[in-house]
mmCIF file of C-alpha atoms and ligand atoms in Angstrom:
data_model
loop_
_atom_site.group_PDB
_atom_site.id
_atom_site.type_symbol
_atom_site.label_atom_id
_atom_site.label_comp_id
_atom_site.label_asym_id
_atom_site.label_seq_id
_atom_site.Cartn_x
_atom_site.Cartn_y
_atom_site.Cartn_z
ATOM 1 C CA MET A 1 46.651 193.442 86.635
ATOM 2 C CA ASP A 2 48.115 194.695 83.360
ATOM 3 C CA ILE A 3 49.771 191.599 81.931
ATOM 4 C CA LYS A 4 50.380 193.181 78.515
ATOM 5 C CA ASN A 5 52.240 196.027 80.202
ATOM 6 C CA TYR A 6 54.456 193.588 82.162
ATOM 7 C CA HIS A 7 55.021 191.521 79.008
ATOM 8 C CA ASP A 8 56.063 194.511 76.907
ATOM 9 C CA PHE A 9 58.424 195.723 79.639
ATOM 10 C CA ALA A 10 60.033 192.255 79.923
ATOM 11 C CA VAL A 11 60.465 192.079 76.126
ATOM 12 C CA LYS A 12 62.117 195.499 76.032
ATOM 13 C CA VAL A 13 64.496 194.703 78.900
ATOM 14 C CA ALA A 14 65.375 191.219 77.593
ATOM 15 C CA LYS A 15 66.259 192.684 74.171
ATOM 16 C CA LYS A 16 68.567 195.261 75.715
ATOM 17 C CA ALA A 17 70.190 192.671 77.987
ATOM 18 C CA GLY A 18 70.672 190.469 74.917
ATOM 19 C CA LYS A 19 72.474 193.369 73.258
ATOM 20 C CA ILE A 20 74.887 193.479 76.228
ATOM 21 C CA LEU A 21 75.545 189.748 75.714
ATOM 22 C CA LEU A 22 76.256 190.288 72.020
ATOM 23 C CA ASP A 23 78.494 193.315 72.591
ATOM 24 C CA TYR A 24 80.871 191.229 74.726
ATOM 25 C CA TYR A 25 80.439 187.876 72.961
ATOM 26 C CA GLN A 26 83.733 186.242 72.024
ATOM 27 C CA THR A 27 85.785 189.049 73.520
ATOM 28 C CA ASN A 28 88.326 188.677 76.273
ATOM 29 C CA ILE A 29 85.919 188.692 79.242
ATOM 30 C CA LYS A 30 86.724 187.885 82.839
ATOM 31 C CA ILE A 31 85.453 184.509 84.062
ATOM 32 C CA ASN A 32 85.068 183.575 87.732
ATOM 33 C CA TYR A 33 84.291 180.176 89.187
ATOM 34 C CA LYS A 34 81.625 179.903 91.870
ATOM 35 C CA GLY A 35 83.036 178.161 94.936
ATOM 36 C CA GLY A 36 86.260 177.609 92.962
ATOM 37 C CA ASP A 37 84.444 174.960 90.869
ATOM 38 C CA LYS A 38 85.692 175.123 87.264
ATOM 39 C CA ARG A 39 82.337 173.738 86.084
ATOM 40 C CA ASN A 40 80.372 176.555 87.691
ATOM 41 C CA LEU A 41 81.153 179.671 85.671
ATOM 42 C CA VAL A 42 80.047 183.235 86.093
ATOM 43 C CA THR A 43 81.340 185.878 83.700
ATOM 44 C CA GLU A 44 81.474 189.640 84.075
ATOM 45 C CA VAL A 45 78.765 189.740 81.374
ATOM 46 C CA ASP A 46 76.392 187.716 83.608
ATOM 47 C CA MET A 47 76.896 190.433 86.232
ATOM 48 C CA MET A 48 76.427 193.312 83.743
ATOM 49 C CA SER A 49 73.290 191.800 82.230
ATOM 50 C CA GLU A 50 71.796 191.102 85.658
ATOM 51 C CA LYS A 51 72.581 194.585 86.995
ATOM 52 C CA TYR A 52 70.959 196.174 83.957
ATOM 53 C CA ILE A 53 67.774 194.053 84.325
ATOM 54 C CA VAL A 54 67.465 194.529 88.110
ATOM 55 C CA ASP A 55 68.046 198.302 87.839
ATOM 56 C CA GLU A 56 65.317 198.605 85.186
ATOM 57 C CA ILE A 57 62.874 196.671 87.379
ATOM 58 C CA LYS A 58 63.698 198.810 90.412
ATOM 59 C CA LYS A 59 63.052 201.968 88.371
ATOM 60 C CA LYS A 60 59.815 200.807 86.762
ATOM 61 C CA PHE A 61 58.294 198.687 89.568
ATOM 62 C CA PRO A 62 59.912 199.855 92.836
ATOM 63 C CA ASP A 63 57.423 197.879 94.948
ATOM 64 C CA HIS A 64 58.103 194.565 93.213
ATOM 65 C CA CYS A 65 60.450 191.906 94.510
ATOM 66 C CA PHE A 66 62.994 189.963 92.432
ATOM 67 C CA LEU A 67 64.968 186.749 92.474
ATOM 68 C CA ALA A 68 68.080 186.898 90.304
ATOM 69 C CA GLU A 69 70.600 184.081 89.875
ATOM 70 C CA GLU A 70 73.727 186.059 90.691
ATOM 71 C CA SER A 71 72.466 188.607 93.236
ATOM 72 C CA GLY A 72 69.785 186.671 95.096
ATOM 73 C CA ASP A 73 66.466 188.183 96.137
ATOM 74 C CA CYS A 74 65.212 191.564 97.215
ATOM 75 C CA GLY A 75 65.298 190.748 100.936
ATOM 76 C CA ILE A 76 62.290 191.336 103.121
ATOM 77 C CA LYS A 77 60.288 193.528 100.733
ATOM 78 C CA PRO A 78 56.724 192.174 101.076
ATOM 79 C CA SER A 79 55.398 191.900 97.536
ATOM 80 C CA ASP A 80 53.421 189.145 95.844
ATOM 81 C CA TYR A 81 55.030 190.223 92.546
ATOM 82 C CA LYS A 82 58.445 188.732 91.916
ATOM 83 C CA TRP A 83 60.658 189.081 88.835
ATOM 84 C CA VAL A 84 62.702 185.927 88.294
ATOM 85 C CA ILE A 85 65.866 186.513 86.284
ATOM 86 C CA ASP A 86 68.613 184.463 84.659
ATOM 87 C CA PRO A 87 70.952 187.023 83.055
ATOM 88 C CA ILE A 88 72.610 184.343 80.884
ATOM 89 C CA ASP A 89 71.154 180.867 80.800
ATOM 90 C CA GLY A 90 73.879 178.793 79.211
ATOM 91 C CA THR A 91 76.906 180.627 80.603
ATOM 92 C CA THR A 92 79.251 177.744 79.746
ATOM 93 C CA ASN A 93 78.060 177.932 76.132
ATOM 94 C CA TYR A 94 78.475 181.709 76.153
ATOM 95 C CA ALA A 95 82.035 181.475 77.444
ATOM 96 C CA HIS A 96 82.941 178.903 74.775
ATOM 97 C CA GLY A 97 81.421 180.730 71.803
ATOM 98 C CA TYR A 98 78.572 178.190 71.441
ATOM 99 C CA ASN A 99 75.526 180.180 70.351
ATOM 100 C CA PHE A 100 72.879 178.369 72.420
ATOM 101 C CA TYR A 101 72.343 180.777 75.322
ATOM 102 C CA ALA A 102 69.647 183.233 76.354
ATOM 103 C CA VAL A 103 68.411 185.891 78.742
ATOM 104 C CA SER A 104 65.405 184.693 80.742
ATOM 105 C CA ILE A 105 62.987 187.030 82.546
ATOM 106 C CA ALA A 106 59.668 186.142 84.185
ATOM 107 C CA LEU A 107 57.209 187.898 86.453
ATOM 108 C CA MET A 108 55.472 185.759 89.030
ATOM 109 C CA HIS A 109 52.439 186.562 91.175
ATOM 110 C CA LYS A 110 52.532 184.063 94.036
ATOM 111 C CA ASN A 111 52.933 180.677 92.287
ATOM 112 C CA GLU A 112 51.628 181.895 88.920
ATOM 113 C CA VAL A 113 53.816 183.177 86.075
ATOM 114 C CA LEU A 114 52.283 186.289 84.459
ATOM 115 C CA THR A 115 54.839 186.863 81.744
ATOM 116 C CA GLY A 116 57.912 185.013 80.480
ATOM 117 C CA VAL A 117 60.518 186.127 77.958
ATOM 118 C CA ILE A 118 63.502 184.133 76.695
ATOM 119 C CA TYR A 119 65.786 185.922 74.245
ATOM 120 C CA ALA A 120 68.572 184.137 72.355
ATOM 121 C CA PRO A 121 70.427 187.029 70.711
ATOM 122 C CA MET A 122 72.817 185.022 68.502
ATOM 123 C CA LEU A 123 69.892 182.952 67.212
ATOM 124 C CA LYS A 124 67.814 186.141 66.764
ATOM 125 C CA GLU A 125 64.928 184.414 68.532
ATOM 126 C CA LEU A 126 62.685 186.096 71.072
ATOM 127 C CA PHE A 127 60.279 183.717 72.793
ATOM 128 C CA HIS A 128 57.605 185.565 74.734
ATOM 129 C CA ALA A 129 54.364 184.774 76.531
ATOM 130 C CA GLY A 130 51.755 186.445 78.699
ATOM 131 C CA LYS A 131 49.244 184.604 80.873
ATOM 132 C CA GLY A 132 46.135 184.187 78.742
ATOM 133 C CA MET A 133 47.805 185.975 75.802
ATOM 134 C CA GLY A 134 49.477 182.942 74.210
ATOM 135 C CA ALA A 135 53.109 182.100 73.467
ATOM 136 C CA PHE A 136 55.058 183.583 70.577
ATOM 137 C CA LEU A 137 58.363 183.421 68.736
ATOM 138 C CA ASN A 138 59.246 186.794 67.229
ATOM 139 C CA ASN A 139 55.507 187.661 67.438
ATOM 140 C CA LYS A 140 54.351 184.455 65.683
ATOM 141 C CA PRO A 141 52.084 182.141 67.757
ATOM 142 C CA LEU A 142 53.639 178.945 69.108
ATOM 143 C CA ARG A 143 52.113 175.504 69.563
ATOM 144 C CA VAL A 144 53.604 172.386 71.152
ATOM 145 C CA SER A 145 54.206 169.292 68.999
ATOM 146 C CA LYS A 146 51.722 166.507 68.306
ATOM 147 C CA ALA A 147 54.019 163.529 69.066
ATOM 148 C CA GLU A 148 52.026 160.755 70.727
ATOM 149 C CA ASN A 149 54.811 158.622 72.184
ATOM 150 C CA LEU A 150 58.498 158.566 73.080
ATOM 151 C CA GLU A 151 59.386 156.509 70.039
ATOM 152 C CA THR A 152 58.684 159.516 67.810
ATOM 153 C CA SER A 153 59.913 162.150 70.268
ATOM 154 C CA LEU A 154 62.998 164.330 70.387
ATOM 155 C CA LEU A 155 63.733 165.115 74.037
ATOM 156 C CA ALA A 156 66.166 167.303 75.937
ATOM 157 C CA THR A 157 67.645 167.233 79.401
ATOM 158 C CA GLY A 158 70.406 168.879 81.394
ATOM 159 C CA PHE A 159 72.834 167.967 84.144
ATOM 160 C CA ASN A 160 73.287 170.269 87.107
ATOM 161 C CA GLN A 161 76.987 170.614 87.987
ATOM 162 C CA ASN A 162 76.578 169.086 91.444
ATOM 163 C CA GLU A 163 73.706 166.674 90.851
ATOM 164 C CA HIS A 164 74.478 165.139 87.466
ATOM 165 C CA GLY A 165 74.870 161.670 88.965
ATOM 166 C CA ARG A 166 71.163 161.539 89.798
ATOM 167 C CA ASN A 167 70.072 162.140 86.194
ATOM 168 C CA ILE A 168 72.381 159.649 84.530
ATOM 169 C CA PRO A 169 70.355 156.471 85.261
ATOM 170 C CA ILE A 170 67.225 158.239 83.962
ATOM 171 C CA PHE A 171 69.071 159.380 80.838
ATOM 172 C CA GLN A 172 70.366 155.864 80.255
ATOM 173 C CA TYR A 173 66.886 154.357 80.657
ATOM 174 C CA ILE A 174 65.114 156.798 78.324
ATOM 175 C CA LEU A 175 67.814 157.078 75.624
ATOM 176 C CA PRO A 176 66.929 153.850 73.761
ATOM 177 C CA LYS A 177 63.187 154.590 74.035
ATOM 178 C CA ALA A 178 63.200 158.050 72.441
ATOM 179 C CA GLN A 179 64.032 159.130 68.903
ATOM 180 C CA GLY A 180 66.837 161.208 70.378
ATOM 181 C CA ILE A 181 67.919 163.203 73.434
ATOM 182 C CA ARG A 182 69.767 166.528 73.264
ATOM 183 C CA ARG A 183 71.814 168.197 75.992
ATOM 184 C CA ALA A 184 72.442 171.662 74.588
ATOM 185 C CA GLY A 185 73.157 173.563 77.824
ATOM 186 C CA SER A 186 70.336 176.052 78.305
ATOM 187 C CA ALA A 187 67.285 174.980 80.286
ATOM 188 C CA ALA A 188 65.438 178.158 79.284
ATOM 189 C CA LEU A 189 65.921 177.423 75.577
ATOM 190 C CA ASP A 190 65.085 173.736 76.063
ATOM 191 C CA MET A 191 61.714 174.874 77.410
ATOM 192 C CA ALA A 192 61.251 177.498 74.701
ATOM 193 C CA TYR A 193 61.988 174.803 72.091
ATOM 194 C CA THR A 194 59.379 172.547 73.743
ATOM 195 C CA ALA A 195 56.856 175.391 73.471
ATOM 196 C CA ALA A 196 57.808 175.798 69.804
ATOM 197 C CA GLY A 197 57.275 172.087 69.044
ATOM 198 C CA ARG A 198 60.947 171.586 68.116
ATOM 199 C CA LEU A 199 61.323 169.342 71.149
ATOM 200 C CA ASP A 200 58.531 167.070 72.396
ATOM 201 C CA GLY A 201 59.676 167.012 76.012
ATOM 202 C CA TYR A 202 62.367 168.177 78.423
ATOM 203 C CA TRP A 203 63.270 167.173 81.944
ATOM 204 C CA GLU A 204 65.877 168.090 84.508
ATOM 205 C CA TYR A 205 66.638 166.615 87.915
ATOM 206 C CA ALA A 206 68.007 169.669 89.696
ATOM 207 C CA ILE A 207 66.998 173.114 88.514
ATOM 208 C CA TYR A 208 66.298 176.560 89.973
ATOM 209 C CA PRO A 209 63.338 178.905 89.420
ATOM 210 C CA TRP A 210 65.425 181.393 87.370
ATOM 211 C CA ASP A 211 66.296 178.639 84.854
ATOM 212 C CA ILE A 212 62.684 177.724 84.118
ATOM 213 C CA ALA A 213 60.136 180.355 85.266
ATOM 214 C CA ALA A 214 59.786 182.024 81.847
ATOM 215 C CA GLY A 215 59.836 178.629 80.104
ATOM 216 C CA VAL A 216 57.015 177.319 82.299
ATOM 217 C CA LEU A 217 54.609 179.960 80.982
ATOM 218 C CA LEU A 218 55.806 179.545 77.382
ATOM 219 C CA VAL A 219 55.105 175.801 77.477
ATOM 220 C CA GLU A 220 51.725 176.235 79.174
ATOM 221 C CA GLU A 221 50.586 178.990 76.826
ATOM 222 C CA ALA A 222 51.684 176.872 73.827
ATOM 223 C CA GLY A 223 49.360 174.084 75.040
ATOM 224 C CA GLY A 224 51.920 171.904 76.800
ATOM 225 C CA LYS A 225 52.180 170.496 80.301
ATOM 226 C CA ILE A 226 54.512 171.260 83.223
ATOM 227 C CA THR A 227 54.975 169.225 86.407
ATOM 228 C CA ASP A 228 57.775 167.980 88.597
ATOM 229 C CA LEU A 229 59.384 164.650 87.675
ATOM 230 C CA GLU A 230 56.717 162.738 89.620
ATOM 231 C CA GLY A 231 53.922 164.371 87.655
ATOM 232 C CA LYS A 232 52.927 166.631 90.579
ATOM 233 C CA PRO A 233 52.270 170.398 90.234
ATOM 234 C CA LEU A 234 55.438 172.478 90.191
ATOM 235 C CA LYS A 235 56.051 174.801 93.143
ATOM 236 C CA LEU A 236 58.017 177.577 91.457
ATOM 237 C CA ASP A 237 57.509 180.133 94.189
ATOM 238 C CA GLN A 238 60.539 179.159 96.264
ATOM 239 C CA PRO A 239 64.271 179.774 95.823
ATOM 240 C CA ASP A 240 65.261 176.110 96.157
ATOM 241 C CA ILE A 241 66.401 173.443 93.762
ATOM 242 C CA MET A 242 63.583 171.415 92.178
ATOM 243 C CA THR A 243 62.845 168.934 89.396
ATOM 244 C CA VAL A 244 60.941 169.791 86.210
ATOM 245 C CA LEU A 245 59.199 167.969 83.402
ATOM 246 C CA ALA A 246 57.859 169.879 80.390
ATOM 247 C CA SER A 247 56.148 168.251 77.431
ATOM 248 C CA ASN A 248 53.556 168.562 74.706
ATOM 249 C CA GLY A 249 51.115 166.916 77.166
ATOM 250 C CA LYS A 250 50.594 163.788 75.042
ATOM 251 C CA ILE A 251 53.845 162.084 76.122
ATOM 252 C CA HIS A 252 53.771 163.383 79.702
ATOM 253 C CA GLY A 253 52.397 160.218 81.315
ATOM 254 C CA GLU A 254 54.905 158.013 79.490
ATOM 255 C CA MET A 255 57.748 160.288 80.566
ATOM 256 C CA VAL A 256 56.668 160.269 84.234
ATOM 257 C CA LYS A 257 56.512 156.460 84.118
ATOM 258 C CA ASP A 258 59.911 156.065 82.443
ATOM 259 C CA ILE A 259 61.619 158.623 84.684
ATOM 260 C CA ALA A 260 60.336 156.706 87.741
ATOM 261 C CA ALA A 261 61.535 153.429 86.237
ATOM 262 C CA GLY A 262 64.921 154.928 85.323
ATOM 263 C CA LYS A 263 65.406 156.327 88.817
ATOM 264 C CA GLY A 264 64.982 152.804 90.125
HETATM 265 C C1 IPD B 1 72.379 175.981 83.494
HETATM 266 C C2 IPD B 1 71.759 175.611 82.170
HETATM 267 C C3 IPD B 1 71.903 174.127 81.911
HETATM 268 C C4 IPD B 1 71.293 173.323 83.011
HETATM 269 C C5 IPD B 1 71.891 173.701 84.368
HETATM 270 C C6 IPD B 1 71.747 175.206 84.604
HETATM 271 P P1 IPD B 1 73.405 178.472 83.740
HETATM 272 O O1 IPD B 1 72.204 177.362 83.767
HETATM 273 O O2 IPD B 1 70.405 175.939 82.138
HETATM 274 O O3 IPD B 1 71.256 173.739 80.707
HETATM 275 O O4 IPD B 1 71.518 171.958 82.761
HETATM 276 O O5 IPD B 1 71.191 173.000 85.376
HETATM 277 O O6 IPD B 1 72.370 175.529 85.817
HETATM 278 O O7 IPD B 1 74.336 178.108 84.855
HETATM 279 O O8 IPD B 1 74.039 178.407 82.404
HETATM 280 O O9 IPD B 1 72.643 179.727 83.996
HETATM 281 CA CA1 CA B 2 70.514 179.030 84.334
HETATM 282 CA CA1 CA B 3 72.815 181.847 84.519
#
């Protein structure tokens, strides 16, 4: 299994997809609303970025499967290798000219992530990891933070369009316990920032594999911990909605406890 080869391919493709995002950024692009819901945007640039990434994968790894946010999966193709793609994570930010958005690409083998790349083109930051290779930001090694408790922690979360009500009591419970909580609008970057030690922890109540697959490996390779909100192992290898908790490891237990208490 040539992880370095997969990693380098994902880096190359993420950079080119990021260039597509930049080329159309703050231009007059067409925006559609999934299911007519004005809070659930998809732009023509999401579609362009995704088509580019999927076409490159099909050319380079024709036997591999994929799961992409806008076009679904590769059908019945029986492969244990699956590319998991979010062509723009943070589409609402992208559409509003708010620079916190990224391309996210991961390769999974069964439930294990082999490579994960998150590229934020406006921030000029490429977060990349390979299983056993470490996690990097623009080729410099990353390490999670050393915060020991919530009191000294900066956290992040997000609110899924349809499920935000379930996260609000948790948010309310944790807010006075932490140093601060950010809601910047890109799960992929929230995880990359956790890997980089800029955030000490991140959680989300309702999230999909394409939002977090690359981030999972980045956090793990940077020495952090990933579970679901109950502290149980994450089952990424399924197309359904799930919960996620990422941290530097040291505050993980406290977060699991407080999330349970906040949920009530
Ligand atoms: C969303 C972002 C956001 C998170 C939502 C996701 P999208 O992804 O990651 O931070 O809170 O749950 O759906 O729609 O911008 O790709
Ligand atoms: Ca997303
Ligand atoms: Ca997206």
